[in-house]
Tab-separated table of C-alpha atoms in Angstrom:
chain	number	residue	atom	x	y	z
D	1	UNK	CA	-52.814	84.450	68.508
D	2	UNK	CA	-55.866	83.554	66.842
D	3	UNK	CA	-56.849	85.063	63.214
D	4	UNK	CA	-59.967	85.431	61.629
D	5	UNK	CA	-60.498	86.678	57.689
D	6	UNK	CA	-63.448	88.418	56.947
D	7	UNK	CA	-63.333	89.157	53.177
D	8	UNK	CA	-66.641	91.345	53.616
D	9	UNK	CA	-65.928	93.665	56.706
D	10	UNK	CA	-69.062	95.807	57.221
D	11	UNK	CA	-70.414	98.840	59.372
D	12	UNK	CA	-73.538	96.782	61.337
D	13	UNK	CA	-76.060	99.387	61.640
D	14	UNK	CA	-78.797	98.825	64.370
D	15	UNK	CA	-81.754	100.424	64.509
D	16	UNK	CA	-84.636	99.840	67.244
D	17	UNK	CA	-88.064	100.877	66.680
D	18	UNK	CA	-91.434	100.389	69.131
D	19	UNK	CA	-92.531	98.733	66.657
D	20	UNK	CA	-91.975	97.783	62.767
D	21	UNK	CA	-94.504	98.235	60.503
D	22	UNK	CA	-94.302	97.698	56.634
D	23	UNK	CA	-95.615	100.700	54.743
D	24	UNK	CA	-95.092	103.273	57.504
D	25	UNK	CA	-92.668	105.748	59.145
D	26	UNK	CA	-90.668	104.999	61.982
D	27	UNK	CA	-88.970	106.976	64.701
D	28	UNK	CA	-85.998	104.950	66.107
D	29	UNK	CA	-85.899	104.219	69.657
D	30	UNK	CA	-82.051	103.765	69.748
D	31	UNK	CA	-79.246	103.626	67.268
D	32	UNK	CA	-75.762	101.616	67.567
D	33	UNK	CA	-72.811	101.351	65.119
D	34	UNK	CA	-70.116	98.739	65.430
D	35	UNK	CA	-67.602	97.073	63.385
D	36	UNK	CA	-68.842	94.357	61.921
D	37	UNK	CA	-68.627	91.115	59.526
D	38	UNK	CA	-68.486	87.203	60.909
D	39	UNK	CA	-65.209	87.502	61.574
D	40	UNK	CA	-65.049	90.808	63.620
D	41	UNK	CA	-67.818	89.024	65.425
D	42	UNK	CA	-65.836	86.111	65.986
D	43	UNK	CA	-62.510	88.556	67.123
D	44	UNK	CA	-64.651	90.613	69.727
D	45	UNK	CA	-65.767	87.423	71.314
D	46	UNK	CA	-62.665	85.639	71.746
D	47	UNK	CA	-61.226	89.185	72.934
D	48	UNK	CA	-63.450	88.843	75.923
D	49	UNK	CA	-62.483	85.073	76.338
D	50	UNK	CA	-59.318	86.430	76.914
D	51	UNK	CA	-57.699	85.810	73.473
D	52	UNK	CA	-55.179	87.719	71.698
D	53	UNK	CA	-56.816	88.381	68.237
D	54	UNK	CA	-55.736	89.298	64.863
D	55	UNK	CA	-58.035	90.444	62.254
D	56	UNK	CA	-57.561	90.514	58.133
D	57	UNK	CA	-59.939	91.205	55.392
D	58	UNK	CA	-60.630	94.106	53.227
D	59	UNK	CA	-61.727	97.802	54.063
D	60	UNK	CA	-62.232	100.994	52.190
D	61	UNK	CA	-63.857	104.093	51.368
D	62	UNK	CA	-65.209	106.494	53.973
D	63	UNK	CA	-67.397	103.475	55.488
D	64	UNK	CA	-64.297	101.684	55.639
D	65	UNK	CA	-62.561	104.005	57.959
D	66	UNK	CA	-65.231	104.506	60.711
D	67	UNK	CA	-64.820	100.578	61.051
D	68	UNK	CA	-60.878	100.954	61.710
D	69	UNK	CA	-61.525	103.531	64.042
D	70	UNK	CA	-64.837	102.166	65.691
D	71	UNK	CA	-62.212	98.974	66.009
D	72	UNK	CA	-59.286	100.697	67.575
D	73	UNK	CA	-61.493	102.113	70.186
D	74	UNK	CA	-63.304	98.673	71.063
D	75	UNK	CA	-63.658	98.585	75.109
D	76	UNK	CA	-63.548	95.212	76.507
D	77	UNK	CA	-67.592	94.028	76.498
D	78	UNK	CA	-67.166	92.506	80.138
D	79	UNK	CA	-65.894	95.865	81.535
D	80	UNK	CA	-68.337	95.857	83.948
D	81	UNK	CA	-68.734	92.438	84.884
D	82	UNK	CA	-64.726	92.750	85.386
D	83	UNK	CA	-65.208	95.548	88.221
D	84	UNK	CA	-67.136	93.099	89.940
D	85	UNK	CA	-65.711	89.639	89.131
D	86	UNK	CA	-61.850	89.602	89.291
D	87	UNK	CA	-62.165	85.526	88.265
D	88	UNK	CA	-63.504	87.245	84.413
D	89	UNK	CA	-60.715	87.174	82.146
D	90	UNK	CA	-59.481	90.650	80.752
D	91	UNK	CA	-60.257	91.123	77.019
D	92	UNK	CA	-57.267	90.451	75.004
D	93	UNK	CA	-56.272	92.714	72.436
D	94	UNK	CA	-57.433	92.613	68.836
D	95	UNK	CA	-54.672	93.409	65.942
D	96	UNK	CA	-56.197	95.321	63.057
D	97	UNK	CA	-54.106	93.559	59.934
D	98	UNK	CA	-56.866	94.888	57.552
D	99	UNK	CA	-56.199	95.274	53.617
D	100	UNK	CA	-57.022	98.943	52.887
D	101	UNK	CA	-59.086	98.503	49.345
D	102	UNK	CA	-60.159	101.666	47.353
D	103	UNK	CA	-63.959	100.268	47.084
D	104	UNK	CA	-66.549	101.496	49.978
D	105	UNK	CA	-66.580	98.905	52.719
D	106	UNK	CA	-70.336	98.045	52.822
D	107	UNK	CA	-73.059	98.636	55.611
D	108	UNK	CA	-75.426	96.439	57.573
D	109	UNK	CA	-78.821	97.557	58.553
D	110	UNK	CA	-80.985	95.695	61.678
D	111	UNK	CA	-84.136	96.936	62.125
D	112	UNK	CA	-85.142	95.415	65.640
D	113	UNK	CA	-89.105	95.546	66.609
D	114	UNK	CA	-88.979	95.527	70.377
D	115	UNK	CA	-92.440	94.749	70.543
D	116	UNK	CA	-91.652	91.058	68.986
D	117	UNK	CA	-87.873	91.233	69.293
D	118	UNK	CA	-87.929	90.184	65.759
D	119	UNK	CA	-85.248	91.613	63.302
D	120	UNK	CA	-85.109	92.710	59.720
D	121	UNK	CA	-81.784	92.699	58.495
D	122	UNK	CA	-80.574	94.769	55.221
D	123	UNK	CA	-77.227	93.707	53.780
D	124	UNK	CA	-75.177	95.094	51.084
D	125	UNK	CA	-72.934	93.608	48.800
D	126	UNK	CA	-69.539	95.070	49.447
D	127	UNK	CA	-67.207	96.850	47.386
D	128	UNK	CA	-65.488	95.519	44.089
D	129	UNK	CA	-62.194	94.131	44.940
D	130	UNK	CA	-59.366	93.859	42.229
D	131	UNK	CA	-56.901	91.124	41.588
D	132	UNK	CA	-54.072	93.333	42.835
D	133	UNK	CA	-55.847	93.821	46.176
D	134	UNK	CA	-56.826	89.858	46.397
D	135	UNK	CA	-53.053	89.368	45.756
D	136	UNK	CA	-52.232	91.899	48.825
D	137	UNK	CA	-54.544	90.190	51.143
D	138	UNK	CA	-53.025	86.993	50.005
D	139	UNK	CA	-49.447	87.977	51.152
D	140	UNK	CA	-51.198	89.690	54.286
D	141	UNK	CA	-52.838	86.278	55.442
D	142	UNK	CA	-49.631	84.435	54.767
D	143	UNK	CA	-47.620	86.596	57.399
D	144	UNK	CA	-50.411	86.637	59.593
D	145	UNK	CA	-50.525	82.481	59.668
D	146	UNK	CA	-46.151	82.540	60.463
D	147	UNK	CA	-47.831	83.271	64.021
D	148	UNK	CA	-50.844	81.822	64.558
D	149	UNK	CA	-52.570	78.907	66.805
D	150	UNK	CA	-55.779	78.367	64.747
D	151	UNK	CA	-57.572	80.389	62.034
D	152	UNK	CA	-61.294	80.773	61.264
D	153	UNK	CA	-62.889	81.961	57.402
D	154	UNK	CA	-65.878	83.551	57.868
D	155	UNK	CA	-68.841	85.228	56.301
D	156	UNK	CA	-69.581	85.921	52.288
D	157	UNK	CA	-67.282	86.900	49.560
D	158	UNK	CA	-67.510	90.621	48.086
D	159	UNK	CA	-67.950	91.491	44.227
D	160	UNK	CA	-64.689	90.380	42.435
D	161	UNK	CA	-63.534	87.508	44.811
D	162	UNK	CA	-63.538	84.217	42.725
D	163	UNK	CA	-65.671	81.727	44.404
D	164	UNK	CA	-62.807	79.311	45.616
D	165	UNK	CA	-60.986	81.604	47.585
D	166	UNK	CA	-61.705	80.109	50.708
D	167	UNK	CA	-60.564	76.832	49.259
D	168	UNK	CA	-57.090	78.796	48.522
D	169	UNK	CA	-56.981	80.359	52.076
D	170	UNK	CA	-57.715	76.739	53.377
D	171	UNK	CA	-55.194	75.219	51.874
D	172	UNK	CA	-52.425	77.783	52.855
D	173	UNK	CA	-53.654	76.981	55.911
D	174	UNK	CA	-52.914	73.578	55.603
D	175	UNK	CA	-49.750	73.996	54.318
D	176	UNK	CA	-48.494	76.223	57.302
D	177	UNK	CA	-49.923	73.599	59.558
D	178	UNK	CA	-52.501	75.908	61.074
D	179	UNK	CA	-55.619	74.170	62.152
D	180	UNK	CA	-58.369	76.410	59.547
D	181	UNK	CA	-62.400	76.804	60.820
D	182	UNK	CA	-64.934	77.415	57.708
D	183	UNK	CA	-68.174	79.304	58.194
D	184	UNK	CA	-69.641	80.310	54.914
D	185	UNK	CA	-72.399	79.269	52.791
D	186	UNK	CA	-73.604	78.363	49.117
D	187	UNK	CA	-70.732	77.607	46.248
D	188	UNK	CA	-67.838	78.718	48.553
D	189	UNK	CA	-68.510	76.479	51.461
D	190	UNK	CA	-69.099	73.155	48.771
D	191	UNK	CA	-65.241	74.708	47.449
D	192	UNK	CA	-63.879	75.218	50.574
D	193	UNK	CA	-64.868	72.377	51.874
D	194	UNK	CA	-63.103	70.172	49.008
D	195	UNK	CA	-60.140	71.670	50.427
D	196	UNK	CA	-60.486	70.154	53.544
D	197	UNK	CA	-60.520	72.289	56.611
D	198	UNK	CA	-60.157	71.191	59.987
D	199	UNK	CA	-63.889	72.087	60.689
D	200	UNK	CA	-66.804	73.858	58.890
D	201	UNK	CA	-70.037	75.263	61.050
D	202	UNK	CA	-72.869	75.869	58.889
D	203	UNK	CA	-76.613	76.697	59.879
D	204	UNK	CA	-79.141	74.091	59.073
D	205	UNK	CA	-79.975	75.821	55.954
D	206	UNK	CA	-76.687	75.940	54.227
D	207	UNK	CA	-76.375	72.713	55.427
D	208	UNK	CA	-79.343	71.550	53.274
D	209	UNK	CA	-78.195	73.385	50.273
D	210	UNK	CA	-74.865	71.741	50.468
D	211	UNK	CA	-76.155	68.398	51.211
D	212	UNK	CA	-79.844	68.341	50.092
D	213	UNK	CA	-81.051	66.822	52.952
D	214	UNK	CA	-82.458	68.391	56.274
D	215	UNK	CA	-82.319	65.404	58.742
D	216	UNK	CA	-79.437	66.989	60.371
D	217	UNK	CA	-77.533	63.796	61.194
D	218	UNK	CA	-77.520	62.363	57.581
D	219	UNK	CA	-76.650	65.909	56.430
D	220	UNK	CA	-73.563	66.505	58.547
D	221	UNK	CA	-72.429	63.023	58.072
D	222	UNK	CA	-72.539	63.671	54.216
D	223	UNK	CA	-70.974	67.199	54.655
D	224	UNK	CA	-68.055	65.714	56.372
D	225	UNK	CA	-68.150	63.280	53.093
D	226	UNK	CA	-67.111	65.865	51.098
D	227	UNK	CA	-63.651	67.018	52.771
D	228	UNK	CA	-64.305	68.696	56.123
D	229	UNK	CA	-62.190	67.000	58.903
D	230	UNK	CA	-65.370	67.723	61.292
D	231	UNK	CA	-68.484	69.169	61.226
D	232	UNK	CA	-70.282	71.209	63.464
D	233	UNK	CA	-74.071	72.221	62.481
D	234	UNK	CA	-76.133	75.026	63.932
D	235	UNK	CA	-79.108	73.694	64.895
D	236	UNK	CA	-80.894	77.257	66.080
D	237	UNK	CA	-82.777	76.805	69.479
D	238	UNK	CA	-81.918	72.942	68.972
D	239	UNK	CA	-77.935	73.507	70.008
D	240	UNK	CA	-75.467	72.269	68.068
D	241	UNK	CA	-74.221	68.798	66.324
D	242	UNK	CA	-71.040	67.377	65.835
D	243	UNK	CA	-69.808	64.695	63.740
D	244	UNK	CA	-65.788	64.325	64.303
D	245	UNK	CA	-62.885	61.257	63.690
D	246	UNK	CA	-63.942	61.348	67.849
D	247	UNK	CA	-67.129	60.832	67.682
D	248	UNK	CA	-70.463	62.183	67.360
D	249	UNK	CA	-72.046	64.854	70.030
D	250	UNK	CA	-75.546	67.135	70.373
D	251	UNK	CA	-75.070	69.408	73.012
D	252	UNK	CA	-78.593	71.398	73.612
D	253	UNK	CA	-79.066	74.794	75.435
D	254	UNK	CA	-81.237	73.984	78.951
D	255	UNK	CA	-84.351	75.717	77.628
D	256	UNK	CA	-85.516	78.260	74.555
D	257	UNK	CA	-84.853	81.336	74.839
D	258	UNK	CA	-86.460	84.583	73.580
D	259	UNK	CA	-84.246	87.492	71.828
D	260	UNK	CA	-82.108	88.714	68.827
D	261	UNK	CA	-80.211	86.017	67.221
D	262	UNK	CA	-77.974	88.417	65.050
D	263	UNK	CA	-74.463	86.957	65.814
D	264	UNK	CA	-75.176	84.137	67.437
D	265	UNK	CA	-73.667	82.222	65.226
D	266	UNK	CA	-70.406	83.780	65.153
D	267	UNK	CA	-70.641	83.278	69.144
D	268	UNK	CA	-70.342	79.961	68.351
D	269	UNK	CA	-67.586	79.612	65.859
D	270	UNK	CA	-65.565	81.785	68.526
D	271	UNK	CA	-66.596	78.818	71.372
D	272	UNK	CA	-65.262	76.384	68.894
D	273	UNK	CA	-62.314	77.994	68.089
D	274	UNK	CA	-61.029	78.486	71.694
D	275	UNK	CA	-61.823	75.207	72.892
D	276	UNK	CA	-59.451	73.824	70.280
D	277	UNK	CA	-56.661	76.447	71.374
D	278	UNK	CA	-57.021	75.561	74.701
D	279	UNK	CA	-56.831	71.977	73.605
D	280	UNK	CA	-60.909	71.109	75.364
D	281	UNK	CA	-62.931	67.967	74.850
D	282	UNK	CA	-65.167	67.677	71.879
D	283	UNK	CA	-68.032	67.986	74.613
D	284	UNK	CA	-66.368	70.882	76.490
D	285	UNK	CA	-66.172	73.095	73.310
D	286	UNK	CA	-69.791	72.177	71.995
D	287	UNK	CA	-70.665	73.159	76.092
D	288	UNK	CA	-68.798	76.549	75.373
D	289	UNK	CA	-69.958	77.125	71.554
D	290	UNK	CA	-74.224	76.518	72.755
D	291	UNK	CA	-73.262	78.623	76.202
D	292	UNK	CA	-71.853	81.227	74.322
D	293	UNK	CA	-74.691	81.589	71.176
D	294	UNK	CA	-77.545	81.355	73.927
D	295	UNK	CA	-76.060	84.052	75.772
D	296	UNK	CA	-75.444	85.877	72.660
D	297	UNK	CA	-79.026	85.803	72.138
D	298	UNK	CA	-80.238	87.041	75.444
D	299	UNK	CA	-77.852	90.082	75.627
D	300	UNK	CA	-78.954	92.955	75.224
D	301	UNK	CA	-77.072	94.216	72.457
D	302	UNK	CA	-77.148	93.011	69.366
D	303	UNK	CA	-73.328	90.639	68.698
D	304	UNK	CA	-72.974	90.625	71.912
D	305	UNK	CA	-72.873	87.781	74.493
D	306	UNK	CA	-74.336	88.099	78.464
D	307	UNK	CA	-71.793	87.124	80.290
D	308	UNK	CA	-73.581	86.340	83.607
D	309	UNK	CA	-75.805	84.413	81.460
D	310	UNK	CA	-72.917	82.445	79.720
D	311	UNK	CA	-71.159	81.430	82.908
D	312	UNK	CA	-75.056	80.625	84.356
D	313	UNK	CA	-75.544	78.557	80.934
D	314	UNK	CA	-71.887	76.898	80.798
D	315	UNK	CA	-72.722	73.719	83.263
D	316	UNK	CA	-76.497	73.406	82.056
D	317	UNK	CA	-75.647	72.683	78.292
D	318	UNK	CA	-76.609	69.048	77.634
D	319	UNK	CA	-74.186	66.881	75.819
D	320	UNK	CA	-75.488	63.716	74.313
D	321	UNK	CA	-73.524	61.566	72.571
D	322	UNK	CA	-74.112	59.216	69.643
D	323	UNK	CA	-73.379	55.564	69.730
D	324	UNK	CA	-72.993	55.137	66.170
D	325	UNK	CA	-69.661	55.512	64.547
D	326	UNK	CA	-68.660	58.880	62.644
């Protein structure tokens, strides 16, 4: 089983409009709600990989509970492409383990212009958590890691969550021997990654706000400096880059592609994640993490990952690796 921890669950709301103007009214094209939050992301994707999946973090409030039930009633993304390929893996379950908080879980809004494809995204804070719910979660998580293969910390912290608490959750992690992924930004990431994870995965920009430098070598050289047992940086349309006690990789997606990046990212993280499960190559999962953010990008759906295009994608990825040491 893999876990992920998303401290700051949230509804994802996604509008679509013609097109978005600033000033002016808007009919919506079409509307989707889904559970959301990195994490979720992360859970839904390795579902479809074929991985069992448990997921912790806080909920509440009336917001809260249309994400527990929009969760329980997830079908399989690759339903269709199932009926037709028998060689797709079935989605694996995902195991709600969620905290129930009294706060109001918060929303996400993406306004998508489908003239550009660009998107707008509106993001709340999240509710206020209280000590005696961070100490819940806390005993929560510890269960959770008695059974299982890897763990990934994703997203932002809500109101009330001291700033190292992904450095705590890291080192539990640690101490149960259960390899811990990091994906979160600003003072928590420099924390967490003091704590020494088995791998962080920030974007280029959090990247230069840990490190203050945006020559993305140099940068994810230094941010492996600072604790991180490897790196992985999200280069955007430039792939990925990894910097491991292996060795050092760039794996780039065959060509640029056009669409809605909104959990792309997370895409990635869940490539990373099963690759080291499944005990894959440094070059394999960087293959699977750009194959699986591209085609997150080209689907249709916002989160969501074409699988047609992933398997197309999967043996284009370029893998280049660096001579020079770690």
């Amino acid at each position: 089983m893999i876990l992920t921890v998303t401290l700051n669950t949230a509804l994802d709301l996604t509008y679509g409009v013609p097109e978005l103007v600033p000033h002016a009214s808007h009919r919506v094209s079409d509307m989707s709600e889904r559970p959301g939050g990195k994490g979720l992301n992360v859970a839904r994707v390795l579902s479809a990989l074929g991985h069992e999946t448990a997921v912790t973090g806080f909920a509440g409030g009336s917001t809260g509970a249309v994400l527990r039930e929009l969760l329980a009633g997830l079908p399989p993304q690759d339903a269709d492409t199932k009926a037709e390929n028998d060689a797709t893996p079935a989605a694996a379950p995902i195991t709600d383990a969620l905290v129930t908080v009294a706060g109001n879980t918060r929303r996400t809004i993406a306004v998508v212009d489908r003239a550009t494809g660009d998107t707008t995204q509106l993001n709340e804070p999240g509710p206020l958590v209280t000590a005696d719910e961070w100490t819940a979660l806390l005993g929560r998580y510890e269960e959770l890691l008695t059974g299982a293969d890897a763990v990934a910390l994703c997203g932002s912290l809500p109101p009330g969550i001291h700033v190292g608490a992904y450095a705590e959750l890291v080192r539990l992690a640690r101490t149960a021997g259960v390899p811990v992924l990091l994906d979160t930004s600003g003072e928590p990431l420099r924390r967490g990654i003091a704590a020494r994870p088995d791998l962080v995965k920030p974007n280029a920009d959090e990247l230069a706000q840990l490190t203050g430098s945006r020559e993305p070598l140099r940068a994810t050289r230094d941010a492996r400096r600072r604790g991180a047992h490897g790196v992985v940086a999200s280069l955007g349309p430039d792939g990925m880059l990894a910097v491991t006690p292996d060795g050092v990789w760039q794996a780039s997606p065959p060509a640029k592609v056009l669409g809605n990046p909104t959990g792309a990212g997370d895409s990635a993280v869940a490539g990373l994640l099963s690759g080291l499960v499944e005990g894959l190559s440094w070059p394999d999962r960087l293959r699977r993490a750009v194959a699986l953010s591209t085609a997150t990008v080209l689907s249709p759906t916002a989160g969501d990952f074409d699988r047609a295009a992933y398997e197309e994608l999967l043996s284009r990825v370029g893998i280049e690796e660096h001579t020079t040491a770690a």
